Short mmCIF file of N, CA and C in Angstrom, two decimals:
data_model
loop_
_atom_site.label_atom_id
_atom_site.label_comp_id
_atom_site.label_asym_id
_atom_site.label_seq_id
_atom_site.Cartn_x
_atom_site.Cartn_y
_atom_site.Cartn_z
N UNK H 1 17.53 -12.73 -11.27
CA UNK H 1 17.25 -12.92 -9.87
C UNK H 1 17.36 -11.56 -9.18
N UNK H 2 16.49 -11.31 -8.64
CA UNK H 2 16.46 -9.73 -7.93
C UNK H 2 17.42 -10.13 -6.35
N UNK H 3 18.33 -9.00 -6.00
CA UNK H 3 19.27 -8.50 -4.89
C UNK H 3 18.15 -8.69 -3.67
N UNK H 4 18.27 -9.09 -2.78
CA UNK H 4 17.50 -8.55 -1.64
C UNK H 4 18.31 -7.70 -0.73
N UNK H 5 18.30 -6.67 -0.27
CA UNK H 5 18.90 -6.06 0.94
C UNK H 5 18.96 -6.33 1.86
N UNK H 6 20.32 -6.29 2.72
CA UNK H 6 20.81 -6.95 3.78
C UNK H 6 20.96 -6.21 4.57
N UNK H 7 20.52 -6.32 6.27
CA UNK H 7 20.29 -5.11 7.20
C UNK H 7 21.33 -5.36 7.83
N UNK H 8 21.75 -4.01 8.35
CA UNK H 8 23.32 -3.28 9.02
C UNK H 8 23.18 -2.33 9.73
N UNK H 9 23.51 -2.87 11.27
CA UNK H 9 23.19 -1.61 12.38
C UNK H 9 24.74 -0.86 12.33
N UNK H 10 24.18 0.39 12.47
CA UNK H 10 25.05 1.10 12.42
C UNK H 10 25.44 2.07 13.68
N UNK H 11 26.10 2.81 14.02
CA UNK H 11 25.62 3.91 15.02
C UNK H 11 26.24 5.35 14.36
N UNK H 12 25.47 6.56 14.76
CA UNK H 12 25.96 7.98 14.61
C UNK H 12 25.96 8.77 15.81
N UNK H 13 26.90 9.78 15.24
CA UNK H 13 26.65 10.47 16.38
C UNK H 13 25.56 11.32 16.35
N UNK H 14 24.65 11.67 17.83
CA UNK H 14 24.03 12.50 17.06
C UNK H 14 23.32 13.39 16.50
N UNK H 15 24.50 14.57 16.61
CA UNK H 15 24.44 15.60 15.35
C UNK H 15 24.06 15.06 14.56
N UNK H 16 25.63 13.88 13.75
CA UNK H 16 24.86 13.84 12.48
C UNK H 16 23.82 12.70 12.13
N UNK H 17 23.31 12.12 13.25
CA UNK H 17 22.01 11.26 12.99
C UNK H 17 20.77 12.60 12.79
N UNK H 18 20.87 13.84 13.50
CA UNK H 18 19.91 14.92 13.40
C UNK H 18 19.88 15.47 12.14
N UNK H 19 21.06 15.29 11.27
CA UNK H 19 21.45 15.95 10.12
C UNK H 19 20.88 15.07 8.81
N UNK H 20 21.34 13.72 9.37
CA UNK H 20 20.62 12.80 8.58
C UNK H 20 19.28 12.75 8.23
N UNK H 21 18.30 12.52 9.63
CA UNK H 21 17.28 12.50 9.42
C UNK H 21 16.22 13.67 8.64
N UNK H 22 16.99 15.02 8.76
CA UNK H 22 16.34 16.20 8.01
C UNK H 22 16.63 16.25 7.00
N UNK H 23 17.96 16.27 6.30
CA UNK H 23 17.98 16.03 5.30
C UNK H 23 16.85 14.87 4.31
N UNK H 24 16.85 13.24 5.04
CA UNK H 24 16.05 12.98 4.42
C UNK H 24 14.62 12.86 4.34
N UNK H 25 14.03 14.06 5.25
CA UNK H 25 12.79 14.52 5.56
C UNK H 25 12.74 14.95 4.52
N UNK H 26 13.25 16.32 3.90
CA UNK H 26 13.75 17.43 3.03
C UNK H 26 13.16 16.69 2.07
N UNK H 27 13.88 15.77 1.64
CA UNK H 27 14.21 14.86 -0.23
C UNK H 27 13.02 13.65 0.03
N UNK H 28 12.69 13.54 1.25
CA UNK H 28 11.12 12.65 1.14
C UNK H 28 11.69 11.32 0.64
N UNK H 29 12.93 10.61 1.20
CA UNK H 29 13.75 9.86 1.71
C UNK H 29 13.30 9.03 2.82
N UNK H 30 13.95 7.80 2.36
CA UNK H 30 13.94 7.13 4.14
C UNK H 30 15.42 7.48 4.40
N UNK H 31 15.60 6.98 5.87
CA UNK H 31 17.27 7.28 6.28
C UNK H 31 18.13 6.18 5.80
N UNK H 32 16.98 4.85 5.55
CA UNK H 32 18.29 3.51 4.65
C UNK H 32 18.80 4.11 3.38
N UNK H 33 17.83 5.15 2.89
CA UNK H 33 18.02 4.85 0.72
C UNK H 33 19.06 6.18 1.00
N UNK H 34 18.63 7.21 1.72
CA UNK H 34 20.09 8.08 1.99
C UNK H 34 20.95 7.81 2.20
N UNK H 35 21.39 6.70 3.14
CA UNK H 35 22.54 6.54 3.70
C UNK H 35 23.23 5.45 2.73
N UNK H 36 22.03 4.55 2.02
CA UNK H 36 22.69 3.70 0.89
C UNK H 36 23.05 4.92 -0.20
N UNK H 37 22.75 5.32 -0.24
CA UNK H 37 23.10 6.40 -1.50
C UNK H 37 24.35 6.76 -1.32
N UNK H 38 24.52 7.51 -0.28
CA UNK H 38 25.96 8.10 0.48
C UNK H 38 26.97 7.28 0.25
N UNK H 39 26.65 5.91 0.60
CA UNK H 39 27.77 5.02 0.51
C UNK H 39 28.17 4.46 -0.63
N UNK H 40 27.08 4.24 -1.68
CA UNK H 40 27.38 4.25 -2.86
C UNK H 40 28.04 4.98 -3.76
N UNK H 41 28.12 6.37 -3.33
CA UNK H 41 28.64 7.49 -4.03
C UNK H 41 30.30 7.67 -3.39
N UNK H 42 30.47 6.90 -2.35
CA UNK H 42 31.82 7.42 -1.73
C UNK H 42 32.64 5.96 -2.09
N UNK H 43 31.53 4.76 -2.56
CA UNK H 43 32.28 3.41 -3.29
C UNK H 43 32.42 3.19 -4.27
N UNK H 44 32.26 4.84 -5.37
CA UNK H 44 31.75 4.41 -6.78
C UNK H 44 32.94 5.68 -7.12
N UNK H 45 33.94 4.64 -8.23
CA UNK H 45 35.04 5.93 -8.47
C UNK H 45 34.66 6.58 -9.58
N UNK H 46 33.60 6.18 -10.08
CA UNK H 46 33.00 6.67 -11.63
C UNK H 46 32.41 7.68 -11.27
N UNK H 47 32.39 8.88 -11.75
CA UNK H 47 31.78 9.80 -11.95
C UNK H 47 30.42 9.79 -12.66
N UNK H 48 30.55 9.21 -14.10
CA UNK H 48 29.05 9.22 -14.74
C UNK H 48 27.98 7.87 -13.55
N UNK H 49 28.98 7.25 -13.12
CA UNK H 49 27.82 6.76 -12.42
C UNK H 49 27.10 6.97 -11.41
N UNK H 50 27.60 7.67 -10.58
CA UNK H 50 27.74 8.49 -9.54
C UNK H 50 26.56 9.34 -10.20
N UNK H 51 26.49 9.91 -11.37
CA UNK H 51 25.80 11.00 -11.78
C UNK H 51 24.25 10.13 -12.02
N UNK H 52 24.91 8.95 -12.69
CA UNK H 52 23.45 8.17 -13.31
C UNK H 52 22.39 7.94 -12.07
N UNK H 53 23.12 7.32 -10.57
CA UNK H 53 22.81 7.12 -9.65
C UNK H 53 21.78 8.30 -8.95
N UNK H 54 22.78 9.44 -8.86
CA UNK H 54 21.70 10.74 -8.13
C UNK H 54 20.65 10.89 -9.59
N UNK H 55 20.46 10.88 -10.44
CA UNK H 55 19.63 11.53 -11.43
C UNK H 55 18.86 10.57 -11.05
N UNK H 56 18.76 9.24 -11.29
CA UNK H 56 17.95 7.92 -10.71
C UNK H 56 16.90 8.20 -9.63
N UNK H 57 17.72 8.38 -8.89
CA UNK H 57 17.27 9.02 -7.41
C UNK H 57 16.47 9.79 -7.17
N UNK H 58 16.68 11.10 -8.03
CA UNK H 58 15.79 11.94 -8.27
C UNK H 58 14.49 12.10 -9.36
N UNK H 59 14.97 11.06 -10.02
CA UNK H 59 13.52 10.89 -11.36
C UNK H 59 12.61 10.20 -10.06
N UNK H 60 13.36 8.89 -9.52
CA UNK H 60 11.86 8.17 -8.32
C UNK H 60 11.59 9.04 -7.77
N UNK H 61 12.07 9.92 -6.58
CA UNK H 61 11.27 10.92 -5.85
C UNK H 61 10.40 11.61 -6.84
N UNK H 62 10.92 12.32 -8.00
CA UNK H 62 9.90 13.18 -8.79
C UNK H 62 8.78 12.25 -9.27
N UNK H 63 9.00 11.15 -9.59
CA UNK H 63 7.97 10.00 -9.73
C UNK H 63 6.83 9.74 -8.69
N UNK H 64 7.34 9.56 -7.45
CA UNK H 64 6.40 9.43 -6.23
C UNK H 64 5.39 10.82 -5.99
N UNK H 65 6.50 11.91 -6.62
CA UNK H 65 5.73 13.22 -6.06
C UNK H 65 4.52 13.66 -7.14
N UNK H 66 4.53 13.09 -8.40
CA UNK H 66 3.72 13.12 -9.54
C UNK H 66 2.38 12.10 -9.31
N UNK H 67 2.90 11.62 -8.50
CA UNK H 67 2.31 10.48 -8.25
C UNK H 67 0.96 10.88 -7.17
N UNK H 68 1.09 11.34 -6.58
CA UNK H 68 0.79 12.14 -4.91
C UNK H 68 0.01 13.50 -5.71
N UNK H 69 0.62 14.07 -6.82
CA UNK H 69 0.01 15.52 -7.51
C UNK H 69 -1.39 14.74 -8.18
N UNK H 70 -0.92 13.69 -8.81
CA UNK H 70 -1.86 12.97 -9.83
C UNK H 70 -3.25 12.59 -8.69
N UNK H 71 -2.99 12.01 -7.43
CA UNK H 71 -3.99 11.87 -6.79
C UNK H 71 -5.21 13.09 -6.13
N UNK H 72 -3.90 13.97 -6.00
CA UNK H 72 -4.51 15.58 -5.45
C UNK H 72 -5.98 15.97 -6.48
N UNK H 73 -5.27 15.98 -8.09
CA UNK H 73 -5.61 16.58 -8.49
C UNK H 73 -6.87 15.91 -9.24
N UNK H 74 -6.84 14.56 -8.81
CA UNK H 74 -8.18 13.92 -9.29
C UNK H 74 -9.20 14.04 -7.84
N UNK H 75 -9.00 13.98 -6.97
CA UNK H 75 -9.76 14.13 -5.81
C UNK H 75 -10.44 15.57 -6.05
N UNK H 76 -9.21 16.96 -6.22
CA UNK H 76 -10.14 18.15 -6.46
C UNK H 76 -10.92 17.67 -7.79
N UNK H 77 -10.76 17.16 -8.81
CA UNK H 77 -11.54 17.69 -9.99
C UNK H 77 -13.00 17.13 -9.37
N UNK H 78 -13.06 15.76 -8.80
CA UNK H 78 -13.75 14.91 -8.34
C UNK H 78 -14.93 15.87 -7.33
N UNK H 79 -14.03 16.62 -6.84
CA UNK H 79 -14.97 17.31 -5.25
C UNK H 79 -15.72 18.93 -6.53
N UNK H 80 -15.09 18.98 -7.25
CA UNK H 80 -15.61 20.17 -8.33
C UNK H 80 -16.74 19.57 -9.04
N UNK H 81 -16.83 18.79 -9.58
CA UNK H 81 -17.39 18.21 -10.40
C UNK H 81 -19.12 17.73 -9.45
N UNK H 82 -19.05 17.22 -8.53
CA UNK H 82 -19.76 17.08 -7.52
C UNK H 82 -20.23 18.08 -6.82
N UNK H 83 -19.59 19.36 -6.77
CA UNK H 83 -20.21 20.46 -6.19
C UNK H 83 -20.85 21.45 -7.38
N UNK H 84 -20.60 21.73 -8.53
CA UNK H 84 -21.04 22.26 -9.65
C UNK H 84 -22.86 21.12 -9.75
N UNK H 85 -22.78 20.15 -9.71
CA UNK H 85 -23.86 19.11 -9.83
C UNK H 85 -24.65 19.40 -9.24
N UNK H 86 -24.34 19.35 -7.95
CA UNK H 86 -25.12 20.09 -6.60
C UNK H 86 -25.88 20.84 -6.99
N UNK H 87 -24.85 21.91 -6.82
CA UNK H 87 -25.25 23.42 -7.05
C UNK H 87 -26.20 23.54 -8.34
N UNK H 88 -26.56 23.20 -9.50
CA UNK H 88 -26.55 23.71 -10.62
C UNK H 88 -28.36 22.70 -10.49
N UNK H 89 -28.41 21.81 -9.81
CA UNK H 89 -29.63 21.36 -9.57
C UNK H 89 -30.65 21.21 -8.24
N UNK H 90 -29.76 22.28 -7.09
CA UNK H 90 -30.27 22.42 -5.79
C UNK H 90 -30.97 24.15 -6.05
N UNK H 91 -30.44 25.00 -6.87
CA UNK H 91 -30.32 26.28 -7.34
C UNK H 91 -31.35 27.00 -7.67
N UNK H 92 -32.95 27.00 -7.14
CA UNK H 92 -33.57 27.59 -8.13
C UNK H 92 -33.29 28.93 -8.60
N UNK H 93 -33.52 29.35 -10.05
CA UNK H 93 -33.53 30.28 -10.59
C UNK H 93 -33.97 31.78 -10.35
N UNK H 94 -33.63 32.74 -9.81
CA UNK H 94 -33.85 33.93 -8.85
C UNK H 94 -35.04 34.75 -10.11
N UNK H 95 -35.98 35.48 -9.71
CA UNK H 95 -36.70 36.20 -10.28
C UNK H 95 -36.32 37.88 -10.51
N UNK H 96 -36.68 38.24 -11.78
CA UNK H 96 -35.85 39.56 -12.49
C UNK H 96 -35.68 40.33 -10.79
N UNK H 97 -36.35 40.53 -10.21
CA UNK H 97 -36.22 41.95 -9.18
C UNK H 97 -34.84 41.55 -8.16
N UNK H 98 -34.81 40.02 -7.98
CA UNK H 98 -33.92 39.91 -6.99
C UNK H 98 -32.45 39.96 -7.40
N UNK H 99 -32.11 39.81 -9.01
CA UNK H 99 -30.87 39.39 -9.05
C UNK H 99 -30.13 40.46 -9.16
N UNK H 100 -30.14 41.59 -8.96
CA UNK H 100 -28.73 42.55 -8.71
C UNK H 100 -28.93 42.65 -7.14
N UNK H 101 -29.72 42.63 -6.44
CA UNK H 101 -28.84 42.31 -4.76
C UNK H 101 -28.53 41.13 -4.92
N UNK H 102 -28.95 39.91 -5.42
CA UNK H 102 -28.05 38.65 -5.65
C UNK H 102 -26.66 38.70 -5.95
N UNK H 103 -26.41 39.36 -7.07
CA UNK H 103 -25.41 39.52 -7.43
C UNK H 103 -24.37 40.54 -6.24
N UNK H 104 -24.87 41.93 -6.17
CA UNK H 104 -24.56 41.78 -4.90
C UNK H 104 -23.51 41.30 -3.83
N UNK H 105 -24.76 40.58 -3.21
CA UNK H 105 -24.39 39.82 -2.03
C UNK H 105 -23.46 38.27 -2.79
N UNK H 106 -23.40 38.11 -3.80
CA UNK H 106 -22.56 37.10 -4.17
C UNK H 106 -21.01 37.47 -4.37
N UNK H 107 -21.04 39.31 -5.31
CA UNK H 107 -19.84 39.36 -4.80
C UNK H 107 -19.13 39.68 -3.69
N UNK H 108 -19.65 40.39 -2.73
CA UNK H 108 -19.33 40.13 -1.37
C UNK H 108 -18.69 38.79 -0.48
N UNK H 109 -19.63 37.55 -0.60
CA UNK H 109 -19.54 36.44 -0.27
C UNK H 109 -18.52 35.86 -1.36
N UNK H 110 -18.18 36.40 -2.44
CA UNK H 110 -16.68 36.10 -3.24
C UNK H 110 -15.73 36.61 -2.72
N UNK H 111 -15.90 37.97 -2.50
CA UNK H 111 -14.56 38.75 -1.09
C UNK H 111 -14.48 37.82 0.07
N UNK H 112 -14.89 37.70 1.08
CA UNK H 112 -14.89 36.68 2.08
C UNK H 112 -14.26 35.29 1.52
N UNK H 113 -14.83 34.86 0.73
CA UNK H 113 -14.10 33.74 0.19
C UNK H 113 -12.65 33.57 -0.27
N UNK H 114 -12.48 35.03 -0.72
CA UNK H 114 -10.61 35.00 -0.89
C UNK H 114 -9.89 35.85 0.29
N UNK H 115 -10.35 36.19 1.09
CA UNK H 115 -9.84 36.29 1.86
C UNK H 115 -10.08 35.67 2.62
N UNK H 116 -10.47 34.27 2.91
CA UNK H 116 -10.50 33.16 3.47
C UNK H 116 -9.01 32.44 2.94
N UNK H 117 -9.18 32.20 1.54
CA UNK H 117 -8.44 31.36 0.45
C UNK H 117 -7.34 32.06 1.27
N UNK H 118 -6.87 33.32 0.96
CA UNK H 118 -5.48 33.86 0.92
C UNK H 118 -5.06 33.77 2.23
N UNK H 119 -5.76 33.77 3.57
CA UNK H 119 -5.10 33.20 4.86
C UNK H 119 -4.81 31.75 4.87
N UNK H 120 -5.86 30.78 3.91
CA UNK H 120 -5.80 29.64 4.25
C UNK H 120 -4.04 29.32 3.52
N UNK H 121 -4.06 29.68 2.32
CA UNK H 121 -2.69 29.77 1.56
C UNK H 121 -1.52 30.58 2.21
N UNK H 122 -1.62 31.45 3.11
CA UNK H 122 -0.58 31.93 3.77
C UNK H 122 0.06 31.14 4.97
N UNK H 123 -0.83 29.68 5.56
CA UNK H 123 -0.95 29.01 6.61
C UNK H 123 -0.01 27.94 5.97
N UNK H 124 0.05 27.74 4.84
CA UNK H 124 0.79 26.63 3.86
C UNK H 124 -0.36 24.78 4.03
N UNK H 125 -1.14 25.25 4.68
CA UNK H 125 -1.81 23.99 5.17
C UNK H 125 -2.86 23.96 3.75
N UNK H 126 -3.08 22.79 3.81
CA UNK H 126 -3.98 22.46 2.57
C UNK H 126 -5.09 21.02 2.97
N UNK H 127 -5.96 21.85 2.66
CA UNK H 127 -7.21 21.21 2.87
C UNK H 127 -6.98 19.34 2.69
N UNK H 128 -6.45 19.09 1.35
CA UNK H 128 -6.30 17.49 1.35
C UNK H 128 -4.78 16.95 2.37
N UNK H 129 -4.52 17.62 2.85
CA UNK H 129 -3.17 17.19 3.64
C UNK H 129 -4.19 16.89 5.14
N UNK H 130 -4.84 18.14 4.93
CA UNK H 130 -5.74 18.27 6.52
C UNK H 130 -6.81 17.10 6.93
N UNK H 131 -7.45 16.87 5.46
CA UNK H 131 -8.49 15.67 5.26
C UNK H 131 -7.75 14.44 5.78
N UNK H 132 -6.61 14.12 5.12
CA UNK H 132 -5.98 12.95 5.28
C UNK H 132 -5.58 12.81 6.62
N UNK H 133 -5.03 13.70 7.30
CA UNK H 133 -4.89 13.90 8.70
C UNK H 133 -6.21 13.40 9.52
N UNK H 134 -7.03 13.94 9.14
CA UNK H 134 -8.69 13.55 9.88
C UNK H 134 -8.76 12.23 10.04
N UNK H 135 -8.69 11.58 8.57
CA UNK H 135 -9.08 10.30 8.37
C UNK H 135 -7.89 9.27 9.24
N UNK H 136 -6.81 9.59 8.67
CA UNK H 136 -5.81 8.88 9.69
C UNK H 136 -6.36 8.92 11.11
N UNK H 137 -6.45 10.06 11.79
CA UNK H 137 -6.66 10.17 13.21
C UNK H 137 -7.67 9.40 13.57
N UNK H 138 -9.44 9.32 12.76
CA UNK H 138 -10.30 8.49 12.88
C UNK H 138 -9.90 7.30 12.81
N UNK H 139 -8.99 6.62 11.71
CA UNK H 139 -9.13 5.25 11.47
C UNK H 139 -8.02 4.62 12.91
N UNK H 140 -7.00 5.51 13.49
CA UNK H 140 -6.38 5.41 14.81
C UNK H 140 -7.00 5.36 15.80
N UNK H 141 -8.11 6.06 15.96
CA UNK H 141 -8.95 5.80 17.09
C UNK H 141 -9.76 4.63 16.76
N UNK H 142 -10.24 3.80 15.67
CA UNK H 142 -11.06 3.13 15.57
C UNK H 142 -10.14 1.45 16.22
N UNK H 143 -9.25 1.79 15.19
CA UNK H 143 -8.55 0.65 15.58
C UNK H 143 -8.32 0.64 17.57
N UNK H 144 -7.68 1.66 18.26
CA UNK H 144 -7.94 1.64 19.26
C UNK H 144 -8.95 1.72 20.29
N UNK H 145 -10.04 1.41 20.16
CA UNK H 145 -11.43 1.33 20.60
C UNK H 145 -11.47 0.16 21.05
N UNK H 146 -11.41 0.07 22.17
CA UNK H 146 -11.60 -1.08 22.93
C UNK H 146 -13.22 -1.85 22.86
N UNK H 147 -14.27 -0.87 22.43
CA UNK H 147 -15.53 -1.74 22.56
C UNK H 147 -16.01 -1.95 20.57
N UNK H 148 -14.66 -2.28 20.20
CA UNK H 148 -14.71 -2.64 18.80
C UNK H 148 -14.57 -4.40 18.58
#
């Protein structure tokens, strides 16, 4: 028979409700599984369990976050795979005289491109964080659209 969890208002002060909540920003936490954690660890005189408990803890987060990488990284292969396609049949084939200014002007337009990349990577922002942001914001306005 599975436990169900039983809800318990609590109050902090709060500092440490401010302390709380960053911390479990940080560890990608809610503030219940932190604060159940906390209390578990200060009701648990065992040490190895105590230990089994945080390692637990931390395999799910690393689980969720593999989880979140695994999606990243099928979306890029997905958006690669689709742009190579494109490209490789939108492309006609350049004639002998043009392709060293092609080349060229391609590596140029490869400079620009990383130094695009390397501000965009210095910003810490990432294109699928940004996408998802979009889409959220659209599907928020949709739902709020009154002539829907």
């Amino acid at each position: 028979m599975q436990k169900r969890s039983r809800r318990l208002n609590i109050y902090f002060d709060p500092a440490i409700l401010k302390q709380l909540e960053a911390r479990a920003a940080r560890r990608d936490l809610s503030k219940s599984a932190l604060v159940e954690t906390a209390v578990l660890s200060f009701l648990t005189d065992d040490a190895v369990e105590r230990q089994e408990a945080a390692t637990s803890r931390r395999l799910d987060r690393m689980s969720r976050q593999i989880a979140g990488l695994e999606e990243d990284i099928s979306i890029l292969a997905e958006t690669l795979t689709l742009f190579i396609r494109f490209w490789l049949t939108s492309t006609p084939p350049l004639p002998e005289s043009a392709r060293a200014s092609a080349r060229a002007m391609g590596l140029e337009r490869f400079e620009g491109f990383l130094t695009a990349l390397e501000r965009r990577l210095a910003t810490g922002d990432r294109f699928l964080r940004e996408r998802s942001r979009d889409i959220a914001a659209r599907q928020g306005a949709a739902e709020n659209d009154p002539t829907e």
